[in-house]
PDB file of C-alpha atoms in Angstrom:
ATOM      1  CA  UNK A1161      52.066  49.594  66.081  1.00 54.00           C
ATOM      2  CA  UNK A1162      48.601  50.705  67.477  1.00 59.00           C
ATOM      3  CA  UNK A1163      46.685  53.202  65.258  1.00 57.00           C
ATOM      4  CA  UNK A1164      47.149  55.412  68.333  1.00 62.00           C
ATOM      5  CA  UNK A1165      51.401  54.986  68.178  1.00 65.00           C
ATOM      6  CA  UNK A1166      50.837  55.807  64.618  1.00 62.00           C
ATOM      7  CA  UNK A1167      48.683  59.128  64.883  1.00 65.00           C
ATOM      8  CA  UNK A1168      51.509  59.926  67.217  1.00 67.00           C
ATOM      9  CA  UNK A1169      54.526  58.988  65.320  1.00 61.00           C
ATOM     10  CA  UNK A1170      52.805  61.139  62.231  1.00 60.00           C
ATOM     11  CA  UNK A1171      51.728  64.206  64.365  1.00 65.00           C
ATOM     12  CA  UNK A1172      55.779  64.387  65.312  1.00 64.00           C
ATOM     13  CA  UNK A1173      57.228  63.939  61.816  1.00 58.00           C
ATOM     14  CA  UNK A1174      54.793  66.345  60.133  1.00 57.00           C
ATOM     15  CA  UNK A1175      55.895  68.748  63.286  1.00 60.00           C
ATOM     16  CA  UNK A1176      59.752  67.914  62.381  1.00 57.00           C
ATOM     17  CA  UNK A1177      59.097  68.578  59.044  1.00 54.00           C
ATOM     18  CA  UNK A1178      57.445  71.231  59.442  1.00 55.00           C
ATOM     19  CA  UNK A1179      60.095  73.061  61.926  1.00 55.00           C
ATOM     20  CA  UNK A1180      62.077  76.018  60.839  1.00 48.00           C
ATOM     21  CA  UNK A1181      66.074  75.433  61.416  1.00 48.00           C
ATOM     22  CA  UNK A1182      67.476  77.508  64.231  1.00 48.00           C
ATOM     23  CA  UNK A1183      70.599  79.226  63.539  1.00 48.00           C
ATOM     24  CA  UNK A1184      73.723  76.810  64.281  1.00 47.00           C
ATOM     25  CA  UNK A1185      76.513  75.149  63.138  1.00 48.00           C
ATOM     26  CA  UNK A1186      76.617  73.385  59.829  1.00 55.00           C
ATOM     27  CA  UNK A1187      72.873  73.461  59.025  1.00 57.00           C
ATOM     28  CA  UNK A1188      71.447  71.748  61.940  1.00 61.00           C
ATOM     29  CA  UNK A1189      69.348  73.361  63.687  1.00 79.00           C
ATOM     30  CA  UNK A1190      70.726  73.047  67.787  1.00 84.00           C
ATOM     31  CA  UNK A1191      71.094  76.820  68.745  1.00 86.00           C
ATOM     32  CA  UNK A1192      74.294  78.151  70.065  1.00 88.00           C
ATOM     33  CA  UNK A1193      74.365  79.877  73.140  1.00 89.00           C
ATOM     34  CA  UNK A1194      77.164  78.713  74.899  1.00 92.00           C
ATOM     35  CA  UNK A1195      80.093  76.078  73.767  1.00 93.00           C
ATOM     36  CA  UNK A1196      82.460  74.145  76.153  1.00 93.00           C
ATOM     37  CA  UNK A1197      85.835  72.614  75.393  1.00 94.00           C
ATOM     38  CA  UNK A1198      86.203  69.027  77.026  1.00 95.00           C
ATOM     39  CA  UNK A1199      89.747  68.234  77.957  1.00 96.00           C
ATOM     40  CA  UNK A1200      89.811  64.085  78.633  1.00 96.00           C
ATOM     41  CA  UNK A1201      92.102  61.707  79.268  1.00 97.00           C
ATOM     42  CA  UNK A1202      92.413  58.612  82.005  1.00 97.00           C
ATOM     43  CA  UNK A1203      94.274  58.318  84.854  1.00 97.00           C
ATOM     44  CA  UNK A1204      96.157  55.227  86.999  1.00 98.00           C
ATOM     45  CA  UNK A1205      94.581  56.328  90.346  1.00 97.00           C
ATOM     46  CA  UNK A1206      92.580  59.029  92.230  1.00 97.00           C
ATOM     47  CA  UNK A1207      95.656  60.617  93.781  1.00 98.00           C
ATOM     48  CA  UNK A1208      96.407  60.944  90.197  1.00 97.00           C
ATOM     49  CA  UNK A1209      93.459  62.807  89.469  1.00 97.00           C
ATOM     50  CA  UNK A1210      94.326  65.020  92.343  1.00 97.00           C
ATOM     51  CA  UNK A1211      97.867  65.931  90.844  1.00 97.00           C
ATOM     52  CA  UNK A1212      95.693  66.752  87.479  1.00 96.00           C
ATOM     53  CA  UNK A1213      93.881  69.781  89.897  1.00 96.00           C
ATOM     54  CA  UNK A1214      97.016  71.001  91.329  1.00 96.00           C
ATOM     55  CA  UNK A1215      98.545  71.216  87.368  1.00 96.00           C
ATOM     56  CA  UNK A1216      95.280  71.641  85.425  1.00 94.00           C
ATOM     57  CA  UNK A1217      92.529  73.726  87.408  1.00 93.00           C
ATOM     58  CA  UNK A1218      94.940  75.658  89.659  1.00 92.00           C
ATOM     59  CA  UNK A1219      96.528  76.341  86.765  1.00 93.00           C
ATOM     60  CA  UNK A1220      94.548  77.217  83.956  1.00 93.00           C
ATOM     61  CA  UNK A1221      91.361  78.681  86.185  1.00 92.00           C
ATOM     62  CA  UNK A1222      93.787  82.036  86.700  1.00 90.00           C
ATOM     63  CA  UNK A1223      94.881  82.322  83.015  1.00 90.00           C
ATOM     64  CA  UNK A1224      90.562  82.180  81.862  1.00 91.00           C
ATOM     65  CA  UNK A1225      89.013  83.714  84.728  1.00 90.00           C
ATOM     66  CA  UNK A1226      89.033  87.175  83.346  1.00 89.00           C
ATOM     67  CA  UNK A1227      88.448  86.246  79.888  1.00 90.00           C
ATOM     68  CA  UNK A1228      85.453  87.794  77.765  1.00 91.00           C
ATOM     69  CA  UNK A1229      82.267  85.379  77.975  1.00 93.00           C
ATOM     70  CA  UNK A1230      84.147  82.996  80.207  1.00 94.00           C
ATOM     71  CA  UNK A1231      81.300  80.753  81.734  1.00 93.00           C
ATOM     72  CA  UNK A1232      83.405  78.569  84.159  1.00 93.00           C
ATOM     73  CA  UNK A1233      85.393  75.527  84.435  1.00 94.00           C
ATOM     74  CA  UNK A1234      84.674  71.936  85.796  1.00 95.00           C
ATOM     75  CA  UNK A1235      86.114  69.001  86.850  1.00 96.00           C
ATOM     76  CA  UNK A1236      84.680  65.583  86.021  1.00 96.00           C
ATOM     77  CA  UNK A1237      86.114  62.182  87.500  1.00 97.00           C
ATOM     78  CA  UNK A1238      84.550  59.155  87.651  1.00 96.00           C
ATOM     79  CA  UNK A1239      86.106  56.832  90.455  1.00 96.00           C
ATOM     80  CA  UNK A1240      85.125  53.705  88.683  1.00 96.00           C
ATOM     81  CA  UNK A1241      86.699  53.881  85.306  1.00 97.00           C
ATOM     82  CA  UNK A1242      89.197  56.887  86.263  1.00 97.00           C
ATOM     83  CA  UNK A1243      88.081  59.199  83.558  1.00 97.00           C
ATOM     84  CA  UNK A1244      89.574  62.695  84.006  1.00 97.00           C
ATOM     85  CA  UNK A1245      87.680  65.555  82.133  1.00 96.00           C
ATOM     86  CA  UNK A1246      88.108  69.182  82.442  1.00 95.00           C
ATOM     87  CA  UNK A1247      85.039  71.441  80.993  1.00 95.00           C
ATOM     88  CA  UNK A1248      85.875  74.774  79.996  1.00 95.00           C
ATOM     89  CA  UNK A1249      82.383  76.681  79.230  1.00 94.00           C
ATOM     90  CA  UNK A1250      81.593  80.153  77.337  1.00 95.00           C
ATOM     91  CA  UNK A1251      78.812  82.430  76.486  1.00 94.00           C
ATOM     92  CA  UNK A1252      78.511  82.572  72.503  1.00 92.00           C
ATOM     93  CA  UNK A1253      79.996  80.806  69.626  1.00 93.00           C
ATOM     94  CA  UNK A1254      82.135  83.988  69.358  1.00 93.00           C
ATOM     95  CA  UNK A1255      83.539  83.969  72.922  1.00 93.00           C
ATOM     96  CA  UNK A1256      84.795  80.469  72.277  1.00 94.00           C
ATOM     97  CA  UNK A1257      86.035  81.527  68.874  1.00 94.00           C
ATOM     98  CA  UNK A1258      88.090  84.212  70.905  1.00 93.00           C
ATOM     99  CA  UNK A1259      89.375  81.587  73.492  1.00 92.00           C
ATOM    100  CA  UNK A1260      90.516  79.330  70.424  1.00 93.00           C
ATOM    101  CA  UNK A1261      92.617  82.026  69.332  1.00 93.00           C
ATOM    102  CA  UNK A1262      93.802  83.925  72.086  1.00 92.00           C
ATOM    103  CA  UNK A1263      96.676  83.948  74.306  1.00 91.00           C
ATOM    104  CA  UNK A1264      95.433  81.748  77.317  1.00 91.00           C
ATOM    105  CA  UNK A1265      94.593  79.486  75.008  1.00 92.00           C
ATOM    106  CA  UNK A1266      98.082  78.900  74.226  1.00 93.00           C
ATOM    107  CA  UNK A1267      99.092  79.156  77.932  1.00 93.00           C
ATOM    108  CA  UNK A1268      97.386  76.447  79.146  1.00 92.00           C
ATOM    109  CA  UNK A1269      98.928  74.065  76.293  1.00 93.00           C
ATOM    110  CA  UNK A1270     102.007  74.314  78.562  1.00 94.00           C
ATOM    111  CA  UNK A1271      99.883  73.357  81.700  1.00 95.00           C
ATOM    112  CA  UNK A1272      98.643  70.541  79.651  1.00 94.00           C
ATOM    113  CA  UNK A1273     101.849  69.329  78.642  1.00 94.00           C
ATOM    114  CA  UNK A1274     103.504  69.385  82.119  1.00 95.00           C
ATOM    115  CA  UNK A1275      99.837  67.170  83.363  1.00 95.00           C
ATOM    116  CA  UNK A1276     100.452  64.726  80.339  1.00 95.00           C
ATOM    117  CA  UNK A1277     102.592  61.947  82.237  1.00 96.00           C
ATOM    118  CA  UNK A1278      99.808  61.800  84.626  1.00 96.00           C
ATOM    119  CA  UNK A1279      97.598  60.319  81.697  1.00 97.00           C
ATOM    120  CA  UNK A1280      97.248  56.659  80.930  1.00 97.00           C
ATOM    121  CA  UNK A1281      96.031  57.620  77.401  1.00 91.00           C
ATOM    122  CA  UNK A1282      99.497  59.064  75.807  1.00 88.00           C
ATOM    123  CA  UNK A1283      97.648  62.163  76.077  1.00 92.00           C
ATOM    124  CA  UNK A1284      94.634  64.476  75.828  1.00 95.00           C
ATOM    125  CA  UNK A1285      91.954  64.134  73.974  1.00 96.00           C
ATOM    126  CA  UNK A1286      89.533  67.394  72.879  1.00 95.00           C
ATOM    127  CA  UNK A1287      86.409  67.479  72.010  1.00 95.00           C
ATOM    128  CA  UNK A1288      84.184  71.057  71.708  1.00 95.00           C
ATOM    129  CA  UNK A1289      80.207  70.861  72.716  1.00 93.00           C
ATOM    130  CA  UNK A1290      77.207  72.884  72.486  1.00 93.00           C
ATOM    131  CA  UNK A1291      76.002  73.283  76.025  1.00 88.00           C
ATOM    132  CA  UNK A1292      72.568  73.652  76.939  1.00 87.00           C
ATOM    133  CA  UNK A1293      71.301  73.020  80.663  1.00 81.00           C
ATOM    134  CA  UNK A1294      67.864  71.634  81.407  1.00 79.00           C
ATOM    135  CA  UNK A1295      65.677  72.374  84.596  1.00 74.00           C
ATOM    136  CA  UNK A1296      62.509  71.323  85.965  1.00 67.00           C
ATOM    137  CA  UNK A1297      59.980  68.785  83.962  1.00 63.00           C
ATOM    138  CA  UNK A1298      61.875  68.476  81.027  1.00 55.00           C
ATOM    139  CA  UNK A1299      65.615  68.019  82.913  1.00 54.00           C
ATOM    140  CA  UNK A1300      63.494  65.320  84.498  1.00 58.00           C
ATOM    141  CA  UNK A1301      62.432  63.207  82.025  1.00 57.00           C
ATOM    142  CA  UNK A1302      65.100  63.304  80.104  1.00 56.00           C
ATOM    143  CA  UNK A1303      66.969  61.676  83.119  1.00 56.00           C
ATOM    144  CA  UNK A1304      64.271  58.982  82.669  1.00 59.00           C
ATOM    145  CA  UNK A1305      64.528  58.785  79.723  1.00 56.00           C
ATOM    146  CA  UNK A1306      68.378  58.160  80.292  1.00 57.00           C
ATOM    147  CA  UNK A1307      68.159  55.835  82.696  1.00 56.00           C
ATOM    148  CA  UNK A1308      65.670  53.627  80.815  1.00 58.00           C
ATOM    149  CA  UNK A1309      68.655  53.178  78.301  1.00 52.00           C
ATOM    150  CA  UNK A1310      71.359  53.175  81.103  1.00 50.00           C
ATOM    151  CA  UNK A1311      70.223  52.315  85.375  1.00 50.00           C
ATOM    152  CA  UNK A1312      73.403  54.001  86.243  1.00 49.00           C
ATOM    153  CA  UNK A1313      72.477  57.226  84.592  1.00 46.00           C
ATOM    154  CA  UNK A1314      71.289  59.132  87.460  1.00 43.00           C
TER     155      UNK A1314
END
């Protein structure tokens, strides 16, 4: 490294160091202001994946729709390596906290379940996120940065 690269590399650890933790989940310091619930699984074929949105989305959009802090729902499918994911978003760590324990959580299990032979996985797979969206300058180079790593990210 250049004296320059190392000025820099020391002006952002002292700043890291330096940093006061955010409030968040199990002392790091990522703030929570909305969390999302992926749903995953793969599937033989697109007209599979369109089966999952007649079960899945038509079915569980009505049962969260009205919820408290309910931020939406997506669909994700990549054509290539048939990866089906549902996203289920909310406003506050305590709105998804409700969700986990409420009723419509436990009616969309059944929707789930009646999806589940369309799944070349044996099943679902969850996985709960922080979600944070990024505009402008900084949405932009982090999808340089990304696609420095990875040309398809884009």
């Amino acid at each position: 490294f250049g004296c320059g690269q190392r000025r820099i590399m020391l002006r952002a650890a002292k700043a890291a160091l330096l940093r006061t933790p955010r409030r968040g989940v199990r002392g790091f310091s990522i703030e929570v202001n909305s969390v999302s619930r992926f749903i995953s699984c793969k599937v033989a074929s697109e007209e599979d994946a369109i089966k999952m949105d007649e079960i899945v989305v038509k079915g569980a959009i009505s049962k969260l729709k009205n919820m408290e802090g309910f931020g939406g729902m997506r669909r994700l499918f990549c054509k290539e390596k048939l990866d089906y994911k549902i996203l289920i978003s909310f406003d506050g760590l305590e709105n998804f906290q409700s969700y986990m324990a409420s009723k419509q959580r436990e009616q969309i299990i059944p929707i789930l379940d009646e999806a589940e032979y369309l799944t070349t996985t044996g099943g679902w797979e969850f996985q709960n996120f922080v979600l944070d969206r990024f505009s402008g300058n900084v949405g932009m180079c982090a999808t340089r940065a990304l696609s420095i790593d990875d040309p398809t990210a884009h």
